[in-house]
Amino acid sequence: MAQIPGDKQMACADTPKSAVGQRNIAEVDFDQIHDRQQFGSVKWANQWDEFSPRVEGEDLLSLWTADMDFRAPETVIARLREAADHGIYGYTRRDPRHYEIVQSWFAHRHNWSPKLETLLPAPAIMPSVAAILRTLTKPGDGVIVQSPVYSPYFEVVQGNGRVLLTNRLRLQNNRYELDLEDFERLAAGGAKAFLLCNPHNPAGMAWTREELAALNDICERHGILVISDDIHCDIRLSDRSHIVFSSISDDAADKSFICTAPTKTFNLAGVPSATISVANRKRRETLLAAMQASFMVNANFFGRLALEVAYSSGAPWLDQLTGYVASNIDLVCEFAGEYLPGITPMRPDASFLVWLDARALDRRVGGIQKFFVDRAGVNLYDGRVYGPGGEGFIRLNVGCPRPLLRRGLERMSSALASM
Amino acid sequence: MMSQAMYTATKGTPYNQAMAVELRDVNKWFGSFHALKNINLSVPRGQRIVVCGPSGSGKSTMIRCINHLEQHQSGEVIVNGKALTEDLRKIDEVRSNVGMVFQHFNLFSHLTVLENCALAPVWVRKMPQTAAEELARHYLERVRIAEKADSYPGQLSGGQQQRAAIARALCMNPKIMLVDEPTSALDPEMVKGVLDTMVSLAGEGMTMLCVTHEMGFAREVADRVVFMDRGEIVETNTPHQFFTNSRSERARQFLAQILK
């Protein structure tokens, strides 16, 4: 879809005039390499935070943490620049139009139109997940996660005093499938919530309506709340469309918290703003009260603005980005087939991440992630981080200029040849 | 597989097929640090080059650019007539002809010497395990540590580990051998065994680029000595001329340092 969603209603004060009605944008140069060191990039510092040891390497290529090395859409940059030049960074609020923009984005891109009153403001997705768990489950309650999965899920469950129930995904023909029997067993064993990753990070699997319905049936029978993290939903690479969990049925909507943000889509992780859709009125009010008590609902001056401009004018940019990411993934799959012996990429349905199966090689070299850091100067995410089932896998972030990706692949290939 | 047409050089000058390695105006930066400055070097097939120079002069970086463990940012690196800059699929052709011996051996400590040597032939060349092990035994014999085949690297002296690493590189049947300071991590009494192995390899007609400060080795086997300083090739000369009558002041200062 190369259209701006509902651009008439989007003609708002917070959208620069140049962005409104701009249907054809100039071709974006995603090949351009930018130096990200100067603004403290986590990815290029090769260091998760100030408390983690740095991965050392003079010339280390960073293809790990999930942000992209691309500039955001020009419309977003232009508006944030105007806002920066304004120079008064006081309190701002999300007005009703903010939520209409969110609604319109999901209606146009994903055929899901959440009622406006269901939408809650949030600083980002993970703090919201924490708030939901703390508010709507009790300490000691079981929370199901499907591993291998985005590692903060383990931290948010355990760090908030809930019990982690791990439902391992099943690897079948180089794709992940649900293990519904095991899910049912965990559900029956006292789980109170299920943290769904849709599409699934790290492998980029888009769950089908049937799969989501099967999960919903089990959750319905056992009274389990569903927290759905849809952050990777927008970059669509296969014919599987994004099915929002709450769109499958009324009872699915009633039990779910749909967590969305434009941060992965438009590369805005440093200026976050998120939206949580909660259809159940009572739970929505409870959650909002808890978030207000934690002072989580004030808008960030730049984050709010970035969300509005990105969702209202970023679609053409996203379409170009999607094409570029898809070509990067083709490159990885083609290259690996011939020149990365022992490494099998899994094609994602969505996201800019490629999950690489290197299990046998991992055993041989005693840790494939470290091997590539030490011998190829390429930093990938170690699959072990993603929990049970991640051992021997590595996650490659292809949200980068193709010349960098090529360089990384070449180095990995050379390192394997001289092992 | 990409068609051969992809390998056609795009620049005007044809690649000289008699050259094993050609570097043309190669530049590399680490951030703002200019690590390689307009490097030009042609290595005919079968020639043995010793690269020397002060620490930090770009020696290792230059040879690592030849097998793409590091990438140059401008200029051309041409290996066996194939430029590395145009299409990444060429890397495979290049790397299959280039072996590498590292300063710190880079053996896997949890694998035996034999397993270390058989690893790349099995993974990269898809050779059956038994054939790869047979090949590994052959080369371990060749570097005179056959009796250590079933030992782990930790049970070997540094010199033995480096000979194992040489055997491992030979198992891939390279036409060009890149050797990065093979003796600098060794105790003095271990150096001779490794150098003897290197001298014997050099006698077999393999193209060799060796970064080393072992001037005795340079005198004995090198066809040419390449002297680098601050990212530049300052002087290329015959060993005899280099040691007795080097052209550059920087080379003379360097030699005075290491030979005193």
mmCIF file with all atom_site columns, N, CA and C in Angstrom, chain A residues 58-59 61 331 334-335 338-342 360-361 363-366 371 374-376 406-407 409-411 413-419, chain B residues 1-2 28 30 64 67-71 73 86-89 91-92 95 100 102 106 108 110-111 115-116 119-120 123-124 126 129 168 172:
data_model
loop_
_atom_site.group_PDB
_atom_site.id
_atom_site.type_symbol
_atom_site.label_atom_id
_atom_site.label_alt_id
_atom_site.label_comp_id
_atom_site.label_asym_id
_atom_site.label_entity_id
_atom_site.label_seq_id
_atom_site.pdbx_PDB_ins_code
_atom_site.Cartn_x
_atom_site.Cartn_y
_atom_site.Cartn_z
_atom_site.occupancy
_atom_site.B_iso_or_equiv
_atom_site.pdbx_formal_charge
_atom_site.auth_seq_id
_atom_site.auth_comp_id
_atom_site.auth_asym_id
_atom_site.auth_atom_id
_atom_site.pdbx_PDB_model_num
ATOM 1   N N  . GLU A 1 58  ? 38.282 -3.492  17.126  1.00 0.00 ? 58  GLU A N  1
ATOM 2   C CA . GLU A 1 58  ? 38.594 -2.203  16.532  1.00 0.00 ? 58  GLU A CA 1
ATOM 3   C C  . GLU A 1 58  ? 37.655 -1.913  15.357  1.00 0.00 ? 58  GLU A C  1
ATOM 4   N N  . ASP A 1 59  ? 37.362 -2.946  14.615  1.00 0.00 ? 59  ASP A N  1
ATOM 5   C CA . ASP A 1 59  ? 36.637 -2.758  13.366  1.00 0.00 ? 59  ASP A CA 1
ATOM 6   C C  . ASP A 1 59  ? 35.425 -3.682  13.350  1.00 0.00 ? 59  ASP A C  1
ATOM 7   N N  . LEU A 1 61  ? 31.811 -5.020  13.063  1.00 0.00 ? 61  LEU A N  1
ATOM 8   C CA . LEU A 1 61  ? 30.572 -4.696  12.357  1.00 0.00 ? 61  LEU A CA 1
ATOM 9   C C  . LEU A 1 61  ? 29.397 -5.079  13.244  1.00 0.00 ? 61  LEU A C  1
ATOM 10  N N  . LEU A 1 331 ? 19.560 -11.631 -0.241  1.00 0.00 ? 331 LEU A N  1
ATOM 11  C CA . LEU A 1 331 ? 21.022 -11.709 -0.302  1.00 0.00 ? 331 LEU A CA 1
ATOM 12  C C  . LEU A 1 331 ? 21.552 -12.688 0.749   1.00 0.00 ? 331 LEU A C  1
ATOM 13  N N  . GLU A 1 334 ? 20.634 -16.329 -0.259  1.00 0.00 ? 334 GLU A N  1
ATOM 14  C CA . GLU A 1 334 ? 21.392 -16.791 -1.413  1.00 0.00 ? 334 GLU A CA 1
ATOM 15  C C  . GLU A 1 334 ? 22.861 -17.003 -1.039  1.00 0.00 ? 334 GLU A C  1
ATOM 16  N N  . PHE A 1 335 ? 23.401 -16.036 -0.321  1.00 0.00 ? 335 PHE A N  1
ATOM 17  C CA . PHE A 1 335 ? 24.813 -16.101 0.047   1.00 0.00 ? 335 PHE A CA 1
ATOM 18  C C  . PHE A 1 335 ? 25.068 -17.269 0.995   1.00 0.00 ? 335 PHE A C  1
ATOM 19  N N  . GLU A 1 338 ? 25.429 -20.789 -0.451  1.00 0.00 ? 338 GLU A N  1
ATOM 20  C CA . GLU A 1 338 ? 26.672 -21.184 -1.106  1.00 0.00 ? 338 GLU A CA 1
ATOM 21  C C  . GLU A 1 338 ? 27.912 -20.965 -0.267  1.00 0.00 ? 338 GLU A C  1
ATOM 22  N N  . TYR A 1 339 ? 27.918 -19.913 0.534   1.00 0.00 ? 339 TYR A N  1
ATOM 23  C CA . TYR A 1 339 ? 29.196 -19.514 1.127   1.00 0.00 ? 339 TYR A CA 1
ATOM 24  C C  . TYR A 1 339 ? 29.229 -19.483 2.649   1.00 0.00 ? 339 TYR A C  1
ATOM 25  N N  . LEU A 1 340 ? 28.152 -19.874 3.273   1.00 0.00 ? 340 LEU A N  1
ATOM 26  C CA . LEU A 1 340 ? 28.189 -19.968 4.729   1.00 0.00 ? 340 LEU A CA 1
ATOM 27  C C  . LEU A 1 340 ? 27.835 -21.402 5.114   1.00 0.00 ? 340 LEU A C  1
ATOM 28  N N  . PRO A 1 341 ? 28.744 -22.320 4.858   1.00 0.00 ? 341 PRO A N  1
ATOM 29  C CA . PRO A 1 341 ? 28.449 -23.722 5.160   1.00 0.00 ? 341 PRO A CA 1
ATOM 30  C C  . PRO A 1 341 ? 28.138 -23.901 6.641   1.00 0.00 ? 341 PRO A C  1
ATOM 31  N N  . GLY A 1 342 ? 27.088 -24.656 6.913   1.00 0.00 ? 342 GLY A N  1
ATOM 32  C CA . GLY A 1 342 ? 26.712 -24.909 8.302   1.00 0.00 ? 342 GLY A CA 1
ATOM 33  C C  . GLY A 1 342 ? 25.762 -23.870 8.861   1.00 0.00 ? 342 GLY A C  1
ATOM 34  N N  . ALA A 1 360 ? 25.010 -27.109 14.513  1.00 0.00 ? 360 ALA A N  1
ATOM 35  C CA . ALA A 1 360 ? 26.106 -28.068 14.442  1.00 0.00 ? 360 ALA A CA 1
ATOM 36  C C  . ALA A 1 360 ? 27.449 -27.325 14.471  1.00 0.00 ? 360 ALA A C  1
ATOM 37  N N  . LEU A 1 361 ? 27.479 -26.231 13.756  1.00 0.00 ? 361 LEU A N  1
ATOM 38  C CA . LEU A 1 361 ? 28.702 -25.430 13.706  1.00 0.00 ? 361 LEU A CA 1
ATOM 39  C C  . LEU A 1 361 ? 29.026 -24.858 15.090  1.00 0.00 ? 361 LEU A C  1
ATOM 40  N N  . ARG A 1 363 ? 28.429 -26.150 17.920  1.00 0.00 ? 363 ARG A N  1
ATOM 41  C CA . ARG A 1 363 ? 29.060 -27.184 18.751  1.00 0.00 ? 363 ARG A CA 1
ATOM 42  C C  . ARG A 1 363 ? 30.513 -27.377 18.336  1.00 0.00 ? 363 ARG A C  1
ATOM 43  N N  . ARG A 1 364 ? 30.752 -27.345 17.057  1.00 0.00 ? 364 ARG A N  1
ATOM 44  C CA . ARG A 1 364 ? 32.119 -27.580 16.589  1.00 0.00 ? 364 ARG A CA 1
ATOM 45  C C  . ARG A 1 364 ? 33.070 -26.475 17.030  1.00 0.00 ? 364 ARG A C  1
ATOM 46  N N  . VAL A 1 365 ? 32.656 -25.232 16.888  1.00 0.00 ? 365 VAL A N  1
ATOM 47  C CA . VAL A 1 365 ? 33.587 -24.140 17.185  1.00 0.00 ? 365 VAL A CA 1
ATOM 48  C C  . VAL A 1 365 ? 33.462 -23.656 18.636  1.00 0.00 ? 365 VAL A C  1
ATOM 49  N N  . GLY A 1 366 ? 32.571 -24.297 19.407  1.00 0.00 ? 366 GLY A N  1
ATOM 50  C CA . GLY A 1 366 ? 32.450 -23.924 20.813  1.00 0.00 ? 366 GLY A CA 1
ATOM 51  C C  . GLY A 1 366 ? 31.884 -22.531 21.010  1.00 0.00 ? 366 GLY A C  1
ATOM 52  N N  . PHE A 1 371 ? 32.788 -16.861 17.956  1.00 0.00 ? 371 PHE A N  1
ATOM 53  C CA . PHE A 1 371 ? 33.639 -17.152 16.802  1.00 0.00 ? 371 PHE A CA 1
ATOM 54  C C  . PHE A 1 371 ? 33.577 -16.008 15.784  1.00 0.00 ? 371 PHE A C  1
ATOM 55  N N  . ASP A 1 374 ? 35.272 -12.846 17.247  1.00 0.00 ? 374 ASP A N  1
ATOM 56  C CA . ASP A 1 374 ? 36.734 -12.944 17.327  1.00 0.00 ? 374 ASP A CA 1
ATOM 57  C C  . ASP A 1 374 ? 37.389 -13.082 15.960  1.00 0.00 ? 374 ASP A C  1
ATOM 58  N N  . ARG A 1 375 ? 36.765 -13.843 15.082  1.00 0.00 ? 375 ARG A N  1
ATOM 59  C CA . ARG A 1 375 ? 37.472 -14.225 13.867  1.00 0.00 ? 375 ARG A CA 1
ATOM 60  C C  . ARG A 1 375 ? 36.979 -13.485 12.626  1.00 0.00 ? 375 ARG A C  1
ATOM 61  N N  . ALA A 1 376 ? 35.775 -12.937 12.704  1.00 0.00 ? 376 ALA A N  1
ATOM 62  C CA . ALA A 1 376 ? 35.255 -12.225 11.529  1.00 0.00 ? 376 ALA A CA 1
ATOM 63  C C  . ALA A 1 376 ? 35.038 -10.743 11.826  1.00 0.00 ? 376 ALA A C  1
ATOM 64  N N  . ARG A 1 406 ? 26.845 -6.918  3.106   1.00 0.00 ? 406 ARG A N  1
ATOM 65  C CA . ARG A 1 406 ? 27.756 -7.715  2.275   1.00 0.00 ? 406 ARG A CA 1
ATOM 66  C C  . ARG A 1 406 ? 29.084 -7.915  2.972   1.00 0.00 ? 406 ARG A C  1
ATOM 67  N N  . ARG A 1 407 ? 29.578 -6.824  3.541   1.00 0.00 ? 407 ARG A N  1
ATOM 68  C CA . ARG A 1 407 ? 30.862 -6.880  4.206   1.00 0.00 ? 407 ARG A CA 1
ATOM 69  C C  . ARG A 1 407 ? 30.813 -7.895  5.350   1.00 0.00 ? 407 ARG A C  1
ATOM 70  N N  . LEU A 1 409 ? 28.771 -10.457 5.666   1.00 0.00 ? 409 LEU A N  1
ATOM 71  C CA . LEU A 1 409 ? 28.647 -11.823 5.132   1.00 0.00 ? 409 LEU A CA 1
ATOM 72  C C  . LEU A 1 409 ? 29.991 -12.308 4.600   1.00 0.00 ? 409 LEU A C  1
ATOM 73  N N  . GLU A 1 410 ? 30.700 -11.424 3.914   1.00 0.00 ? 410 GLU A N  1
ATOM 74  C CA . GLU A 1 410 ? 32.017 -11.796 3.381   1.00 0.00 ? 410 GLU A CA 1
ATOM 75  C C  . GLU A 1 410 ? 32.961 -12.188 4.502   1.00 0.00 ? 410 GLU A C  1
ATOM 76  N N  . ARG A 1 411 ? 32.944 -11.382 5.553   1.00 0.00 ? 411 ARG A N  1
ATOM 77  C CA . ARG A 1 411 ? 33.851 -11.678 6.662   1.00 0.00 ? 411 ARG A CA 1
ATOM 78  C C  . ARG A 1 411 ? 33.482 -12.996 7.329   1.00 0.00 ? 411 ARG A C  1
ATOM 79  N N  . SER A 1 413 ? 32.084 -15.504 5.925   1.00 0.00 ? 413 SER A N  1
ATOM 80  C CA . SER A 1 413 ? 32.491 -16.551 4.999   1.00 0.00 ? 413 SER A CA 1
ATOM 81  C C  . SER A 1 413 ? 34.006 -16.787 5.073   1.00 0.00 ? 413 SER A C  1
ATOM 82  N N  . SER A 1 414 ? 34.762 -15.710 5.116   1.00 0.00 ? 414 SER A N  1
ATOM 83  C CA . SER A 1 414 ? 36.222 -15.842 5.202   1.00 0.00 ? 414 SER A CA 1
ATOM 84  C C  . SER A 1 414 ? 36.636 -16.488 6.519   1.00 0.00 ? 414 SER A C  1
ATOM 85  N N  . ALA A 1 415 ? 35.962 -16.117 7.584   1.00 0.00 ? 415 ALA A N  1
ATOM 86  C CA . ALA A 1 415 ? 36.302 -16.704 8.886   1.00 0.00 ? 415 ALA A CA 1
ATOM 87  C C  . ALA A 1 415 ? 36.023 -18.205 8.881   1.00 0.00 ? 415 ALA A C  1
ATOM 88  N N  . LEU A 1 416 ? 34.911 -18.602 8.267   1.00 0.00 ? 416 LEU A N  1
ATOM 89  C CA . LEU A 1 416 ? 34.601 -20.039 8.204   1.00 0.00 ? 416 LEU A CA 1
ATOM 90  C C  . LEU A 1 416 ? 35.654 -20.759 7.362   1.00 0.00 ? 416 LEU A C  1
ATOM 91  N N  . ALA A 1 417 ? 36.119 -20.105 6.298   1.00 0.00 ? 417 ALA A N  1
ATOM 92  C CA . ALA A 1 417 ? 37.096 -20.761 5.430   1.00 0.00 ? 417 ALA A CA 1
ATOM 93  C C  . ALA A 1 417 ? 38.445 -20.908 6.108   1.00 0.00 ? 417 ALA A C  1
ATOM 94  N N  . SER A 1 418 ? 38.756 -20.033 7.046   1.00 0.00 ? 418 SER A N  1
ATOM 95  C CA . SER A 1 418 ? 40.069 -20.152 7.696   1.00 0.00 ? 418 SER A CA 1
ATOM 96  C C  . SER A 1 418 ? 39.946 -20.638 9.128   1.00 0.00 ? 418 SER A C  1
ATOM 97  N N  . MET A 1 419 ? 38.867 -21.361 9.417   1.00 0.00 ? 419 MET A N  1
ATOM 98  C CA . MET A 1 419 ? 38.731 -21.881 10.783  1.00 0.00 ? 419 MET A CA 1
ATOM 99  C C  . MET A 1 419 ? 39.604 -23.117 10.912  1.00 0.00 ? 419 MET A C  1
ATOM 100 N N  . MET B 2 1   ? 24.558 -19.894 -8.560  1.00 0.00 ? 1   MET B N  1
ATOM 101 C CA . MET B 2 1   ? 25.938 -19.446 -8.865  1.00 0.00 ? 1   MET B CA 1
ATOM 102 C C  . MET B 2 1   ? 25.865 -18.311 -9.885  1.00 0.00 ? 1   MET B C  1
ATOM 103 N N  . MET B 2 2   ? 26.637 -17.281 -9.663  1.00 0.00 ? 2   MET B N  1
ATOM 104 C CA . MET B 2 2   ? 26.637 -16.160 -10.588 1.00 0.00 ? 2   MET B CA 1
ATOM 105 C C  . MET B 2 2   ? 27.445 -16.527 -11.835 1.00 0.00 ? 2   MET B C  1
ATOM 106 N N  . LYS B 2 28  ? 42.528 2.070   3.733   1.00 0.00 ? 28  LYS B N  1
ATOM 107 C CA . LYS B 2 28  ? 41.628 1.601   4.778   1.00 0.00 ? 28  LYS B CA 1
ATOM 108 C C  . LYS B 2 28  ? 41.722 2.524   5.974   1.00 0.00 ? 28  LYS B C  1
ATOM 109 N N  . PHE B 2 30  ? 40.289 3.009   10.095  1.00 0.00 ? 30  PHE B N  1
ATOM 110 C CA . PHE B 2 30  ? 39.509 2.589   11.268  1.00 0.00 ? 30  PHE B CA 1
ATOM 111 C C  . PHE B 2 30  ? 38.992 3.879   11.884  1.00 0.00 ? 30  PHE B C  1
ATOM 112 N N  . ARG B 2 64  ? 45.436 -9.026  5.987   1.00 0.00 ? 64  ARG B N  1
ATOM 113 C CA . ARG B 2 64  ? 44.063 -9.446  6.287   1.00 0.00 ? 64  ARG B CA 1
ATOM 114 C C  . ARG B 2 64  ? 43.068 -8.930  5.243   1.00 0.00 ? 64  ARG B C  1
ATOM 115 N N  . ASN B 2 67  ? 42.577 -11.649 2.268   1.00 0.00 ? 67  ASN B N  1
ATOM 116 C CA . ASN B 2 67  ? 41.562 -12.718 2.319   1.00 0.00 ? 67  ASN B CA 1
ATOM 117 C C  . ASN B 2 67  ? 40.245 -12.230 2.904   1.00 0.00 ? 67  ASN B C  1
ATOM 118 N N  . HIS B 2 68  ? 40.107 -10.912 2.933   1.00 0.00 ? 68  HIS B N  1
ATOM 119 C CA . HIS B 2 68  ? 38.832 -10.290 3.322   1.00 0.00 ? 68  HIS B CA 1
ATOM 120 C C  . HIS B 2 68  ? 38.431 -10.544 4.754   1.00 0.00 ? 68  HIS B C  1
ATOM 121 N N  . LEU B 2 69  ? 39.390 -10.819 5.597   1.00 0.00 ? 69  LEU B N  1
ATOM 122 C CA . LEU B 2 69  ? 39.040 -10.782 7.019   1.00 0.00 ? 69  LEU B CA 1
ATOM 123 C C  . LEU B 2 69  ? 38.842 -9.328  7.432   1.00 0.00 ? 69  LEU B C  1
ATOM 124 N N  . GLU B 2 70  ? 39.427 -8.422  6.655   1.00 0.00 ? 70  GLU B N  1
ATOM 125 C CA . GLU B 2 70  ? 39.086 -7.012  6.788   1.00 0.00 ? 70  GLU B CA 1
ATOM 126 C C  . GLU B 2 70  ? 38.876 -6.463  5.390   1.00 0.00 ? 70  GLU B C  1
ATOM 127 N N  . GLN B 2 71  ? 38.114 -5.388  5.297   1.00 0.00 ? 71  GLN B N  1
ATOM 128 C CA . GLN B 2 71  ? 37.850 -4.822  3.984   1.00 0.00 ? 71  GLN B CA 1
ATOM 129 C C  . GLN B 2 71  ? 38.541 -3.492  3.800   1.00 0.00 ? 71  GLN B C  1
ATOM 130 N N  . GLN B 2 73  ? 38.644 0.166   1.963   1.00 0.00 ? 73  GLN B N  1
ATOM 131 C CA . GLN B 2 73  ? 37.532 1.076   1.616   1.00 0.00 ? 73  GLN B CA 1
ATOM 132 C C  . GLN B 2 73  ? 37.692 1.714   0.251   1.00 0.00 ? 73  GLN B C  1
ATOM 133 N N  . GLU B 2 86  ? 33.992 -6.109  -6.486  1.00 0.00 ? 86  GLU B N  1
ATOM 134 C CA . GLU B 2 86  ? 32.788 -5.999  -7.289  1.00 0.00 ? 86  GLU B CA 1
ATOM 135 C C  . GLU B 2 86  ? 31.628 -6.883  -6.816  1.00 0.00 ? 86  GLU B C  1
ATOM 136 N N  . ASP B 2 87  ? 31.931 -8.100  -6.520  1.00 0.00 ? 87  ASP B N  1
ATOM 137 C CA . ASP B 2 87  ? 30.840 -8.997  -6.193  1.00 0.00 ? 87  ASP B CA 1
ATOM 138 C C  . ASP B 2 87  ? 31.272 -9.950  -5.104  1.00 0.00 ? 87  ASP B C  1
ATOM 139 N N  . LEU B 2 88  ? 30.434 -10.052 -4.102  1.00 0.00 ? 88  LEU B N  1
ATOM 140 C CA . LEU B 2 88  ? 30.890 -10.808 -2.946  1.00 0.00 ? 88  LEU B CA 1
ATOM 141 C C  . LEU B 2 88  ? 31.032 -12.298 -3.222  1.00 0.00 ? 88  LEU B C  1
ATOM 142 N N  . ARG B 2 89  ? 30.444 -12.755 -4.321  1.00 0.00 ? 89  ARG B N  1
ATOM 143 C CA . ARG B 2 89  ? 30.557 -14.172 -4.613  1.00 0.00 ? 89  ARG B CA 1
ATOM 144 C C  . ARG B 2 89  ? 31.979 -14.571 -4.986  1.00 0.00 ? 89  ARG B C  1
ATOM 145 N N  . ILE B 2 91  ? 34.473 -13.803 -3.310  1.00 0.00 ? 91  ILE B N  1
ATOM 146 C CA . ILE B 2 91  ? 35.200 -14.078 -2.075  1.00 0.00 ? 91  ILE B CA 1
ATOM 147 C C  . ILE B 2 91  ? 35.448 -15.576 -1.942  1.00 0.00 ? 91  ILE B C  1
ATOM 148 N N  . ASP B 2 92  ? 34.474 -16.325 -2.345  1.00 0.00 ? 92  ASP B N  1
ATOM 149 C CA . ASP B 2 92  ? 34.601 -17.767 -2.205  1.00 0.00 ? 92  ASP B CA 1
ATOM 150 C C  . ASP B 2 92  ? 35.758 -18.296 -3.036  1.00 0.00 ? 92  ASP B C  1
ATOM 151 N N  . ARG B 2 95  ? 38.965 -17.041 -1.245  1.00 0.00 ? 95  ARG B N  1
ATOM 152 C CA . ARG B 2 95  ? 39.316 -17.664 0.029   1.00 0.00 ? 95  ARG B CA 1
ATOM 153 C C  . ARG B 2 95  ? 39.693 -19.122 -0.149  1.00 0.00 ? 95  ARG B C  1
ATOM 154 N N  . MET B 2 100 ? 45.579 -18.976 5.804   1.00 0.00 ? 100 MET B N  1
ATOM 155 C CA . MET B 2 100 ? 45.997 -17.943 6.766   1.00 0.00 ? 100 MET B CA 1
ATOM 156 C C  . MET B 2 100 ? 46.549 -18.606 8.015   1.00 0.00 ? 100 MET B C  1
ATOM 157 N N  . PHE B 2 102 ? 47.758 -17.443 11.833  1.00 0.00 ? 102 PHE B N  1
ATOM 158 C CA . PHE B 2 102 ? 47.609 -16.281 12.712  1.00 0.00 ? 102 PHE B CA 1
ATOM 159 C C  . PHE B 2 102 ? 48.695 -16.262 13.790  1.00 0.00 ? 102 PHE B C  1
ATOM 160 N N  . ASN B 2 106 ? 44.948 -19.447 16.839  1.00 0.00 ? 106 ASN B N  1
ATOM 161 C CA . ASN B 2 106 ? 43.501 -19.581 16.639  1.00 0.00 ? 106 ASN B CA 1
ATOM 162 C C  . ASN B 2 106 ? 43.031 -21.019 16.499  1.00 0.00 ? 106 ASN B C  1
ATOM 163 N N  . PHE B 2 108 ? 41.033 -24.236 17.989  1.00 0.00 ? 108 PHE B N  1
ATOM 164 C CA . PHE B 2 108 ? 39.931 -24.423 18.943  1.00 0.00 ? 108 PHE B CA 1
ATOM 165 C C  . PHE B 2 108 ? 40.392 -25.326 20.077  1.00 0.00 ? 108 PHE B C  1
ATOM 166 N N  . HIS B 2 110 ? 38.820 -26.865 22.383  1.00 0.00 ? 110 HIS B N  1
ATOM 167 C CA . HIS B 2 110 ? 38.013 -28.029 22.760  1.00 0.00 ? 110 HIS B CA 1
ATOM 168 C C  . HIS B 2 110 ? 38.076 -29.129 21.699  1.00 0.00 ? 110 HIS B C  1
ATOM 169 N N  . LEU B 2 111 ? 38.833 -28.899 20.639  1.00 0.00 ? 111 LEU B N  1
ATOM 170 C CA . LEU B 2 111 ? 38.988 -29.919 19.597  1.00 0.00 ? 111 LEU B CA 1
ATOM 171 C C  . LEU B 2 111 ? 40.431 -30.405 19.597  1.00 0.00 ? 111 LEU B C  1
ATOM 172 N N  . GLU B 2 115 ? 41.187 -32.824 14.821  1.00 0.00 ? 115 GLU B N  1
ATOM 173 C CA . GLU B 2 115 ? 39.847 -32.258 14.567  1.00 0.00 ? 115 GLU B CA 1
ATOM 174 C C  . GLU B 2 115 ? 39.939 -30.817 14.089  1.00 0.00 ? 115 GLU B C  1
ATOM 175 N N  . ASN B 2 116 ? 40.866 -30.066 14.669  1.00 0.00 ? 116 ASN B N  1
ATOM 176 C CA . ASN B 2 116 ? 41.086 -28.693 14.210  1.00 0.00 ? 116 ASN B CA 1
ATOM 177 C C  . ASN B 2 116 ? 41.441 -28.666 12.731  1.00 0.00 ? 116 ASN B C  1
ATOM 178 N N  . LEU B 2 119 ? 38.512 -29.624 10.346  1.00 0.00 ? 119 LEU B N  1
ATOM 179 C CA . LEU B 2 119 ? 37.265 -28.846 10.471  1.00 0.00 ? 119 LEU B CA 1
ATOM 180 C C  . LEU B 2 119 ? 36.868 -28.138 9.167   1.00 0.00 ? 119 LEU B C  1
ATOM 181 N N  . ALA B 2 120 ? 37.763 -27.319 8.644   1.00 0.00 ? 120 ALA B N  1
ATOM 182 C CA . ALA B 2 120 ? 37.403 -26.559 7.435   1.00 0.00 ? 120 ALA B CA 1
ATOM 183 C C  . ALA B 2 120 ? 37.197 -27.461 6.216   1.00 0.00 ? 120 ALA B C  1
ATOM 184 N N  . TRP B 2 123 ? 33.648 -28.774 6.775   1.00 0.00 ? 123 TRP B N  1
ATOM 185 C CA . TRP B 2 123 ? 32.563 -27.786 6.760   1.00 0.00 ? 123 TRP B CA 1
ATOM 186 C C  . TRP B 2 123 ? 32.523 -26.999 5.472   1.00 0.00 ? 123 TRP B C  1
ATOM 187 N N  . VAL B 2 124 ? 33.698 -26.610 5.022   1.00 0.00 ? 124 VAL B N  1
ATOM 188 C CA . VAL B 2 124 ? 33.728 -25.706 3.878   1.00 0.00 ? 124 VAL B CA 1
ATOM 189 C C  . VAL B 2 124 ? 33.799 -26.478 2.563   1.00 0.00 ? 124 VAL B C  1
ATOM 190 N N  . LYS B 2 126 ? 33.111 -29.777 2.279   1.00 0.00 ? 126 LYS B N  1
ATOM 191 C CA . LYS B 2 126 ? 32.184 -30.917 2.324   1.00 0.00 ? 126 LYS B CA 1
ATOM 192 C C  . LYS B 2 126 ? 32.921 -32.243 2.123   1.00 0.00 ? 126 LYS B C  1
ATOM 193 N N  . GLN B 2 129 ? 34.483 -36.941 6.622   1.00 0.00 ? 129 GLN B N  1
ATOM 194 C CA . GLN B 2 129 ? 35.325 -36.829 7.815   1.00 0.00 ? 129 GLN B CA 1
ATOM 195 C C  . GLN B 2 129 ? 36.592 -37.684 7.704   1.00 0.00 ? 129 GLN B C  1
ATOM 196 N N  . ARG B 2 168 ? 46.871 -27.021 9.555   1.00 0.00 ? 168 ARG B N  1
ATOM 197 C CA . ARG B 2 168 ? 45.452 -26.757 9.326   1.00 0.00 ? 168 ARG B CA 1
ATOM 198 C C  . ARG B 2 168 ? 45.253 -25.915 8.064   1.00 0.00 ? 168 ARG B C  1
ATOM 199 N N  . MET B 2 172 ? 43.643 -27.004 3.467   1.00 0.00 ? 172 MET B N  1
ATOM 200 C CA . MET B 2 172 ? 42.730 -26.392 2.500   1.00 0.00 ? 172 MET B CA 1
ATOM 201 C C  . MET B 2 172 ? 43.410 -26.187 1.145   1.00 0.00 ? 172 MET B C  1
#
